[in-house]
GROMACS .gro file of C-alpha atoms in nm:
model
  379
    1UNK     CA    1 -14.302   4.396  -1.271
    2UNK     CA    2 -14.144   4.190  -1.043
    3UNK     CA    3 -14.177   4.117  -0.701
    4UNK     CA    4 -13.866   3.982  -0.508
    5UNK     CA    5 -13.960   3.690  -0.258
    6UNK     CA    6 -13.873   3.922   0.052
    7UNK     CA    7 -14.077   4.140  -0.047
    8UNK     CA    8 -14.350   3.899  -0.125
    9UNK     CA    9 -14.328   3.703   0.191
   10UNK     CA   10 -14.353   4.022   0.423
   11UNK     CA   11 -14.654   4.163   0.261
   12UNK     CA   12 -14.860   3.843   0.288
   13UNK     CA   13 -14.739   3.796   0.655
   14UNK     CA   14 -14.822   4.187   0.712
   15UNK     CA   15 -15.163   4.108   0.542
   16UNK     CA   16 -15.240   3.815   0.778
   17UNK     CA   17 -15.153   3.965   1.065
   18UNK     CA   18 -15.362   4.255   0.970
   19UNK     CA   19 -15.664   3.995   0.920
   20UNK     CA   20 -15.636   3.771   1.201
   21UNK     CA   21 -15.497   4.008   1.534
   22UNK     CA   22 -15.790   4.192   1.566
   23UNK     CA   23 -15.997   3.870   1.573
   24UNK     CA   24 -15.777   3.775   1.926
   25UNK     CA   25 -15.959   4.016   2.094
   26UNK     CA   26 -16.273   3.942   2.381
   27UNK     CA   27 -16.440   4.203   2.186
   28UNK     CA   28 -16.497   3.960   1.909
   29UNK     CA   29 -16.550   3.673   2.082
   30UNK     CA   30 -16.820   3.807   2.358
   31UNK     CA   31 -17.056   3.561   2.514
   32UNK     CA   32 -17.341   3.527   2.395
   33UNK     CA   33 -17.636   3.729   2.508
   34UNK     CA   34 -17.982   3.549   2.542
   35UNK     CA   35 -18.289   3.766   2.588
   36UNK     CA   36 -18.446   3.729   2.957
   37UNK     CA   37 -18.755   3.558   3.042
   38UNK     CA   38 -18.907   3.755   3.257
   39UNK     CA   39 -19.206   3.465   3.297
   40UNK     CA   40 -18.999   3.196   3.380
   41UNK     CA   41 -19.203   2.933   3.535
   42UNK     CA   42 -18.932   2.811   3.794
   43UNK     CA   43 -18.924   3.170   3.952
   44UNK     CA   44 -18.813   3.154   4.319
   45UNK     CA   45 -18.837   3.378   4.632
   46UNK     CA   46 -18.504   3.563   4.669
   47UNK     CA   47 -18.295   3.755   4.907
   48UNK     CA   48 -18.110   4.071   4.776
   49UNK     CA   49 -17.771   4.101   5.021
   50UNK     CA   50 -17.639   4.474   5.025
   51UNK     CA   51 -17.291   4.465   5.274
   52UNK     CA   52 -17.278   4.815   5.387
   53UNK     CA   53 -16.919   4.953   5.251
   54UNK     CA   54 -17.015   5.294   5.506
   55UNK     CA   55 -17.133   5.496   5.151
   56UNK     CA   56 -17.414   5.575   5.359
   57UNK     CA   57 -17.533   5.827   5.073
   58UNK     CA   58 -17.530   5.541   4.763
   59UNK     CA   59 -17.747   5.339   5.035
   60UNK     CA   60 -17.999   5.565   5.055
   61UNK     CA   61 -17.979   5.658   4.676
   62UNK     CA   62 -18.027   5.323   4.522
   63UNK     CA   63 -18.220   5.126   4.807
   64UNK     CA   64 -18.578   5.253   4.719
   65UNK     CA   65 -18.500   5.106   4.362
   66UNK     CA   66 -18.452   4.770   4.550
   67UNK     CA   67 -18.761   4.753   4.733
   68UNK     CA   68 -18.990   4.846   4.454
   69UNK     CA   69 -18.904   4.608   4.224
   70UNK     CA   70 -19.167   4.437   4.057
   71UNK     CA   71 -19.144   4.042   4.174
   72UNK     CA   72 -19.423   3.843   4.159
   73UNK     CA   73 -19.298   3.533   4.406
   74UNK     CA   74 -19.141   3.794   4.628
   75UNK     CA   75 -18.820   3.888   4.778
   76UNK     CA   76 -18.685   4.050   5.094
   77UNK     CA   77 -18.346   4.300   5.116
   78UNK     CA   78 -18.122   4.232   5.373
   79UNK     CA   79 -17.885   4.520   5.458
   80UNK     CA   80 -17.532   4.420   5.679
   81UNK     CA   81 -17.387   4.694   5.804
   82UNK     CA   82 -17.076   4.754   6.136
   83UNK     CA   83 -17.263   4.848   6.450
   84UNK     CA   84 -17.068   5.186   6.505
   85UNK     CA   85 -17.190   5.309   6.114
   86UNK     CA   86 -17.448   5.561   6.266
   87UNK     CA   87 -17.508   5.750   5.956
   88UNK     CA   88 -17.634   5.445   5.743
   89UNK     CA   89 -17.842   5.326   6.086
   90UNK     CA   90 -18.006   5.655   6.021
   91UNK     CA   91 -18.046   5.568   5.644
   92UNK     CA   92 -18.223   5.236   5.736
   93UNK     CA   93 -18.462   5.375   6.052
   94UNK     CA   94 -18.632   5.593   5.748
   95UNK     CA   95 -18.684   5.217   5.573
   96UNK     CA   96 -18.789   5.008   5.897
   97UNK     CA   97 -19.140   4.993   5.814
   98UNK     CA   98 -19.070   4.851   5.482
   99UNK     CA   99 -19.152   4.458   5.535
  100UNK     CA  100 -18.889   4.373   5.271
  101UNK     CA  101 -18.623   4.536   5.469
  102UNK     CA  102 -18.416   4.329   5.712
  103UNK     CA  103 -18.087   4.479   5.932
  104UNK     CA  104 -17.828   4.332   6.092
  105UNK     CA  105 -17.494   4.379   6.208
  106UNK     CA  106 -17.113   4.295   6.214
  107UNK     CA  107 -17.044   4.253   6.576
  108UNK     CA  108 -16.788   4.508   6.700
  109UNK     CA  109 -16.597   4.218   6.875
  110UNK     CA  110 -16.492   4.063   6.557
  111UNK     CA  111 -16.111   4.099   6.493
  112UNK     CA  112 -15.845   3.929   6.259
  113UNK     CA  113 -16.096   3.850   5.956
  114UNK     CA  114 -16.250   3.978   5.720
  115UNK     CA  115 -16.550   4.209   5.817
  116UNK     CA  116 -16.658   4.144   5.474
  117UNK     CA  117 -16.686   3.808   5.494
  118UNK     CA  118 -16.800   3.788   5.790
  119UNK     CA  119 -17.083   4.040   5.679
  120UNK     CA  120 -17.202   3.828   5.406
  121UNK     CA  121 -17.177   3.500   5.626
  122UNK     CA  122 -17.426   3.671   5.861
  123UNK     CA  123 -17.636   3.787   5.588
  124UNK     CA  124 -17.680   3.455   5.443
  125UNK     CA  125 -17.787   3.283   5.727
  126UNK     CA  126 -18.059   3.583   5.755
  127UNK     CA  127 -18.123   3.535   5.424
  128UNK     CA  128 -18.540   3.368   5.404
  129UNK     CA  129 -18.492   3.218   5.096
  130UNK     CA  130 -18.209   2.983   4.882
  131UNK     CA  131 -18.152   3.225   4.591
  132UNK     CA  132 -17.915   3.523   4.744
  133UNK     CA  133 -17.831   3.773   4.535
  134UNK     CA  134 -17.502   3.974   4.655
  135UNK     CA  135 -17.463   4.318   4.546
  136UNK     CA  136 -17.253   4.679   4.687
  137UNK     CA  137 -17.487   4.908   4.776
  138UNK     CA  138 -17.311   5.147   4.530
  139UNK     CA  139 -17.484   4.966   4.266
  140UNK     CA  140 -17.848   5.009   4.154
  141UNK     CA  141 -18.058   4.821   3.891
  142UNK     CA  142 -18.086   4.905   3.585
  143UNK     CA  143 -18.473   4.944   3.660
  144UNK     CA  144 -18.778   4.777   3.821
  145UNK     CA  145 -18.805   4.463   3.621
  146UNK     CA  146 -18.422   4.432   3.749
  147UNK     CA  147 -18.502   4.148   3.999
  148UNK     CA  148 -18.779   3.960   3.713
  149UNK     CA  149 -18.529   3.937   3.425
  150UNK     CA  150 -18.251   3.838   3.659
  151UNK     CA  151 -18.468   3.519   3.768
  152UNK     CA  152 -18.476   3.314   3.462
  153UNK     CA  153 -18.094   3.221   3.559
  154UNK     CA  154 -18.214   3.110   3.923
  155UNK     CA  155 -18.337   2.795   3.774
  156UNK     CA  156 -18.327   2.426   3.902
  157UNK     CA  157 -18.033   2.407   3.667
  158UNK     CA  158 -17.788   2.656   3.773
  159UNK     CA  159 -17.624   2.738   4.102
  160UNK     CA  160 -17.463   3.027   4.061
  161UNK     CA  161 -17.517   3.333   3.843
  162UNK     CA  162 -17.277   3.612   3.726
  163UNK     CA  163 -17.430   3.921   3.637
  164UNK     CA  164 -17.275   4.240   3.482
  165UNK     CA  165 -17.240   4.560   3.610
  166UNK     CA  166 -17.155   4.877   3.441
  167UNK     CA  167 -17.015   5.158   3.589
  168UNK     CA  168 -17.236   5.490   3.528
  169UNK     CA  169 -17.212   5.704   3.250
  170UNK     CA  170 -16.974   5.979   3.456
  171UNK     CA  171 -16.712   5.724   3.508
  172UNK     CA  172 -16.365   5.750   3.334
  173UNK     CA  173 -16.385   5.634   3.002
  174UNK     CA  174 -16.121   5.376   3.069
  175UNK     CA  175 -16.257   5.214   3.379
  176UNK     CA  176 -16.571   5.154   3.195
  177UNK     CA  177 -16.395   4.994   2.855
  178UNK     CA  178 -16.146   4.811   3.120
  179UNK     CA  179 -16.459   4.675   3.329
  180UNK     CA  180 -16.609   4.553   3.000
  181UNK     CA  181 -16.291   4.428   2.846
  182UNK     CA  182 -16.209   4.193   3.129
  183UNK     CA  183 -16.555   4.070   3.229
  184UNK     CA  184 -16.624   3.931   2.884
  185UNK     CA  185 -16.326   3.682   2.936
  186UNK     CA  186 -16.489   3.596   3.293
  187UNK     CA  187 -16.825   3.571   3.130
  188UNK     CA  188 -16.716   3.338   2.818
  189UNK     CA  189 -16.531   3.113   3.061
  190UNK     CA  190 -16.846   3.104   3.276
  191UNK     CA  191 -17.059   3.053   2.974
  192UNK     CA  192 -16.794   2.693   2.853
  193UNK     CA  193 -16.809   2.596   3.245
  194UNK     CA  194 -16.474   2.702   3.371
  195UNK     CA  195 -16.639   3.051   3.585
  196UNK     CA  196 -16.313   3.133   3.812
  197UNK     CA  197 -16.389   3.521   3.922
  198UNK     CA  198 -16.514   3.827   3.819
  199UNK     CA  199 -16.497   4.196   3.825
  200UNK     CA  200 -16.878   4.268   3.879
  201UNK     CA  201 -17.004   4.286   4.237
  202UNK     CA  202 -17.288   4.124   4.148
  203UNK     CA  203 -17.327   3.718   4.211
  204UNK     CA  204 -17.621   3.520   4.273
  205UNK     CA  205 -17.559   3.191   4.431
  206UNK     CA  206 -17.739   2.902   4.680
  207UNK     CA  207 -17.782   2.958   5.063
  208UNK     CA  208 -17.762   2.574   5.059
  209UNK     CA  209 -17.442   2.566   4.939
  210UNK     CA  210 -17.242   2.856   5.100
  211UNK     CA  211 -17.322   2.677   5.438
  212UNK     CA  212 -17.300   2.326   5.346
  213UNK     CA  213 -16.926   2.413   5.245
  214UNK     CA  214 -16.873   2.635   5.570
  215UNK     CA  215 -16.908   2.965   5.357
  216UNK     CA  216 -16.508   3.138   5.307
  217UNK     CA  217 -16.394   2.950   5.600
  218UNK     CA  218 -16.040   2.893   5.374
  219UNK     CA  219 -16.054   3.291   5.327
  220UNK     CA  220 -16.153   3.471   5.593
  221UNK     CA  221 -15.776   3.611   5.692
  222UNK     CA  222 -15.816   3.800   5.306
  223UNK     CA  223 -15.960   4.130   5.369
  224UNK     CA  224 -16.002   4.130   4.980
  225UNK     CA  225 -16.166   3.953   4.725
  226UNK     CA  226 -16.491   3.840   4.875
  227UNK     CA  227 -16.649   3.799   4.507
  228UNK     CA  228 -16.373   3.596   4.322
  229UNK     CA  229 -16.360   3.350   4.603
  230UNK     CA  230 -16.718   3.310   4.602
  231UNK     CA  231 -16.700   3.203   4.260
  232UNK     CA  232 -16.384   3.065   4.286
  233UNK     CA  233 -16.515   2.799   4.511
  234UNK     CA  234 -16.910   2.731   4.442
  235UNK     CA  235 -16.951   2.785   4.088
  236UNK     CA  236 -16.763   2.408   3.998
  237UNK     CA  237 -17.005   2.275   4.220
  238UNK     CA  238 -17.265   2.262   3.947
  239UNK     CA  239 -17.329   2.531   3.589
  240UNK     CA  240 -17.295   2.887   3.614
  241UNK     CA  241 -17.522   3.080   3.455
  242UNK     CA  242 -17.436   3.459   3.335
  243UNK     CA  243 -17.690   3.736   3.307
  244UNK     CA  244 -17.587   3.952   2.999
  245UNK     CA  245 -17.945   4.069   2.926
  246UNK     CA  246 -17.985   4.472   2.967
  247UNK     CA  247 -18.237   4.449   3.217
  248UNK     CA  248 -18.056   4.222   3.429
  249UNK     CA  249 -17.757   4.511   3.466
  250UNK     CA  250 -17.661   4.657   3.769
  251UNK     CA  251 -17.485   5.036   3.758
  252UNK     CA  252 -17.197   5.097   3.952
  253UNK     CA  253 -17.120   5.440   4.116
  254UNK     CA  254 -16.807   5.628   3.977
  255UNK     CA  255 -16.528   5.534   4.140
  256UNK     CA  256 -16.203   5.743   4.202
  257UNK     CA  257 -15.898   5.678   4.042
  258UNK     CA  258 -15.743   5.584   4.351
  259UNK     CA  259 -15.981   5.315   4.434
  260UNK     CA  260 -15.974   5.197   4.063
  261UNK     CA  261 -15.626   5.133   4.102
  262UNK     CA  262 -15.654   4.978   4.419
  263UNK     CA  263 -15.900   4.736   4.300
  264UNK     CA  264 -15.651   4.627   4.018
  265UNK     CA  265 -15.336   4.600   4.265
  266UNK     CA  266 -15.619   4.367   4.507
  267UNK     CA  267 -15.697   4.168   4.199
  268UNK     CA  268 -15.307   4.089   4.171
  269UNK     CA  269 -15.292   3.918   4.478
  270UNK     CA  270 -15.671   3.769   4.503
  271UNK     CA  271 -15.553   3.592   4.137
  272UNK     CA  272 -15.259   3.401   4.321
  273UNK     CA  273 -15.526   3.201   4.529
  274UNK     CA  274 -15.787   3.112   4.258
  275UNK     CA  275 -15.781   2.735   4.139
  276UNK     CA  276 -15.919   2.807   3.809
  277UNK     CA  277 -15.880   3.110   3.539
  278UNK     CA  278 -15.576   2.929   3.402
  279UNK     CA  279 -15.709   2.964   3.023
  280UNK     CA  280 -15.859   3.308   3.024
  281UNK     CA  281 -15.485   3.440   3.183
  282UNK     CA  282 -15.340   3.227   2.864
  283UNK     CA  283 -15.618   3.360   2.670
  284UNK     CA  284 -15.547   3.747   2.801
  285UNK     CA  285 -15.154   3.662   2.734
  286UNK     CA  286 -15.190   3.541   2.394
  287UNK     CA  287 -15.450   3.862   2.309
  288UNK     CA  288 -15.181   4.132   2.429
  289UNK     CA  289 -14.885   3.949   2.264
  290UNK     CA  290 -15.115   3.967   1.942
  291UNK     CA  291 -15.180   4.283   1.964
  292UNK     CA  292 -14.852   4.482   2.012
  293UNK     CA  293 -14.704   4.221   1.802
  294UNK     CA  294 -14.893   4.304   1.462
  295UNK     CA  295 -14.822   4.670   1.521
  296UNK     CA  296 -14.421   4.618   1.563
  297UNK     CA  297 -14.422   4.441   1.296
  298UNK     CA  298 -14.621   4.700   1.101
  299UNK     CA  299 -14.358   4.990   1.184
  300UNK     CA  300 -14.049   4.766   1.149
  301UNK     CA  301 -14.110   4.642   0.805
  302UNK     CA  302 -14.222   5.005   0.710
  303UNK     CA  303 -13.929   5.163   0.860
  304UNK     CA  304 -13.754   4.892   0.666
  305UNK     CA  305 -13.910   4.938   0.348
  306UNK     CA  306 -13.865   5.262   0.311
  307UNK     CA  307 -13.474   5.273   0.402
  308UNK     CA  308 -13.468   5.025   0.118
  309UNK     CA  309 -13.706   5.154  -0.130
  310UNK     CA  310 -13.905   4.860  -0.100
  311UNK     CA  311 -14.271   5.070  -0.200
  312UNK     CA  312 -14.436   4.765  -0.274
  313UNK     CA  313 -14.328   4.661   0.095
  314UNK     CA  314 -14.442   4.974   0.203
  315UNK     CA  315 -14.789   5.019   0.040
  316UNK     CA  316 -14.853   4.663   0.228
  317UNK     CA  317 -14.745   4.823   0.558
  318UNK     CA  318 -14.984   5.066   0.521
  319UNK     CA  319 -15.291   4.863   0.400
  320UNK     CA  320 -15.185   4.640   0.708
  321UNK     CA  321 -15.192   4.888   0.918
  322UNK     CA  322 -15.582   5.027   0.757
  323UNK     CA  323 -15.692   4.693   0.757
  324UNK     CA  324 -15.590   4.597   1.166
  325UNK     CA  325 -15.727   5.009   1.288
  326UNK     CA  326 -16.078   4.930   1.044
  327UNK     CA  327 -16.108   4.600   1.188
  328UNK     CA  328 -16.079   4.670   1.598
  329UNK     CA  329 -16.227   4.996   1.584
  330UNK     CA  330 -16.537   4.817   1.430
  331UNK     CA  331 -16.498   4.522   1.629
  332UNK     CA  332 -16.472   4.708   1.969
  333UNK     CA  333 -16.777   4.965   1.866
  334UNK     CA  334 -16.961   4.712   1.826
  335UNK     CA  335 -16.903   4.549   2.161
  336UNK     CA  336 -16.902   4.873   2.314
  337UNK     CA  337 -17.228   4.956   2.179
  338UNK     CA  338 -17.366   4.612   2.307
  339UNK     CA  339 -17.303   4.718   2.663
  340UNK     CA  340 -17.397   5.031   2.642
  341UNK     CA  341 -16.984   5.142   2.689
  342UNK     CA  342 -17.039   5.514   2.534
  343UNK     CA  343 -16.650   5.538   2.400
  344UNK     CA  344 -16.586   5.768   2.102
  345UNK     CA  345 -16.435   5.544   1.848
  346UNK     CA  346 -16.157   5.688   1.806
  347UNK     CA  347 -16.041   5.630   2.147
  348UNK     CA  348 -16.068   5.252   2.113
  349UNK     CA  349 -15.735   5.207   1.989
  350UNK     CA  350 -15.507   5.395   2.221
  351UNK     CA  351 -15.727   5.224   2.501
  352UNK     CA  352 -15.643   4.830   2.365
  353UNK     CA  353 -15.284   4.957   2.318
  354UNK     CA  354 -15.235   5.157   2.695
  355UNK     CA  355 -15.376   4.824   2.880
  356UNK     CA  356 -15.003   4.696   2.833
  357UNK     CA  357 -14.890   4.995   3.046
  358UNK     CA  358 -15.185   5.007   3.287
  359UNK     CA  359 -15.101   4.645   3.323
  360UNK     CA  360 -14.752   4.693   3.404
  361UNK     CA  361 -14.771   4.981   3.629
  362UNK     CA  362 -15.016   4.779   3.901
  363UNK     CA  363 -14.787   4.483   3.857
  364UNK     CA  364 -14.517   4.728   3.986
  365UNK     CA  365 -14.723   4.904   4.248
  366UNK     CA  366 -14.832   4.501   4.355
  367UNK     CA  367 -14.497   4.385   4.394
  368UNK     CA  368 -14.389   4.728   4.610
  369UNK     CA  369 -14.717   4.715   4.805
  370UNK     CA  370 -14.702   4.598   5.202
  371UNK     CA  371 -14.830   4.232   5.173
  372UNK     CA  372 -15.036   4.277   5.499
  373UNK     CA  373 -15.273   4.513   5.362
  374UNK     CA  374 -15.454   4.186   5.181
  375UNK     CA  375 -15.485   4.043   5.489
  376UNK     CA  376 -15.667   4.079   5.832
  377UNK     CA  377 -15.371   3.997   6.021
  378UNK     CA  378 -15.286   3.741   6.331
  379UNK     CA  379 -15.529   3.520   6.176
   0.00000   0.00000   0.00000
């Protein structure tokens, strides 16, 4: 039998396509993971920073877990909070005799920044030690050797850390695979020394530095984005390490639909100030176009081989399209798995494929949204 040269040159294209587009995927190429050391011999003192976001409730859920961790050189917790949030003052008076615990606040005069900032300035320069750890109280770790396997990455070596955060199990199945899906292209540029941002509220970095460089001084009229710029700004000041192992996790509260979206319309605008992040956007790009690109070309050359009666043509279509589904839904399990990410797999696909849409939709709420609500006005 013979095979006519369109039909030839299709199939093998269809067949590559099928091979190599799942492999363009941060799925497959995840950092790597190194197991902690939880007896590191450079372990430091460190200060955990919690900025009070008013979920009084979260604080009081998850801040016991913070002051019992088990740290041999010690550490201290130091809670920012606005002066008029009564309800997590009440949270904290129930802590006060707790010697790790130390409160301040925002003071009520400060207009036309950002209170966020300006809460983590103040904490630092409470801070007792040179490691700071920042974190949202509406995370907690993953458990009480949180704070010990976290340390090996505060070494003489690094000067900033990015840890990961997943958001708990109740959360929508999407936020959690979109969470994962874009913090592995944050962590691998970390990891090959180009760390621009991330989408974990969870940074370690150097009291040293952050006041040595006058903190977010070129920031503070941004009411958003206090974590990208942190790492936007410090982490080319010397290597980056990234804190993948399980016990190093924090877990992030569910978070409403609303506020997921949100985030994703703040990340819009907090991207168009970042210096770096240039390859992982071309990296992202590249991904997507892969992606939707190998299934067009799936259905078109099926549609087309069947109109023509081309079944050679169209048994390739098929095996194309067996071999890409196999291929990601294995890939992304895998990664999934990793992170503990508890997708079915069948729901992999449609997720990889609806990120197109999800992306386009905030682009379109970003562009209609009032400017001024990213910033702290009359700066």
């Amino acid at each position: 039998m013979t095979i006519e040269p369109l039909t030839a040159v299709l199939a093998v294209i269809l067949l590559l396509m099928a091979l190599i587009t799942p492999l363009m995927n941060p799925f497959f190429r995840r950092p790597r993971r190194e197991d902690a050391d939880a007896g590191a011999t450079e372990q430091s003192p460190v200060t955990v920073l919690l900025v009070s976001n008013g979920d009084h409730t979260a604080l009081d859920e998850h801040l016991p877990i913070y002051l019992t961790q088990e740290y041999a050189p010690g550490y201290n917790i130091v809670v920012v909070t606005e002066k008029a949030d009564l309800e997590t003052e009440n949270v904290l008076k129930r802590y006060s005799n707790n010697e790790r615990l130390y409160h301040t606040f925002v003071p009520e005069s400060s207009r036309y920044m950002s209170k966020s900032k300006l809460a983590i300035t103040l904490g630092v320069k409470a801070s007792q030690n040179e490691w700071i750890v920042l974190t949202d109280p509406r995370c907690k770790p993953s458990g009480s050797q949180w704070l010990s396997s976290l340390s090996s990455s505060l070494n003489s070596h690094s000067n900033m850390v990015l840890g990961y955060c997943n958001y708990a199990d109740e959360s929508s199945g999407y936020h959690r695979f979109e969470r994962l899906h874009t913090a592995l292209y944050q962590m691998r540029e970390a990891q090959k020394g180009r760390a621009y941002a991330t989408n974990c509220p969870y940074v370690a970095f150097r009291k040293s530095e952050f006041l040595e460089r006058n903190g977010f001084l070129e920031y503070l009229k941004y009411s958003i984005g206090e974590y990208d710029f942190l790492v936007d700004k410090y982490a080319r000041l010397g290597h980056t390490e990234t804190a993948l192992d399980e016990s190093s996790w924090l877990i992030e509260n569910a978070v409403s639909d609303k506020t997921w979206q949100n985030r994703q319309v703040y990340a819009h605008e907090v991207d168009r100030h970042l210096e770096g992040g240039a390859w992982a956007r071309l990296l992202h790009g590249l991904d997507q176009w892969a992606l939707h690109l190998n299934y067009l070309l799936i259905l078109l050359t099926g549609v087309f081989a069947g109109l023509t009666s081309r079944w050679i043509l169209l048994g390739a279509s098929v095996a194309a399209l067996a071999i890409t589904l196999t291929l990601r839904i294995l890939i992304g399990r895998k990664a999934l798995s990793e992170y503990h990410v508890q997708i079915p797999s069948w729901k992999i696909i449609p997720m990889e494929i609806s990120m197109l849409r999800h992306n386009i939709l905030t682009r379109l709420r970003y562009e209609y949204a009032d400017k001024n609500d990213f910033i702290s006005h009359k700066v």
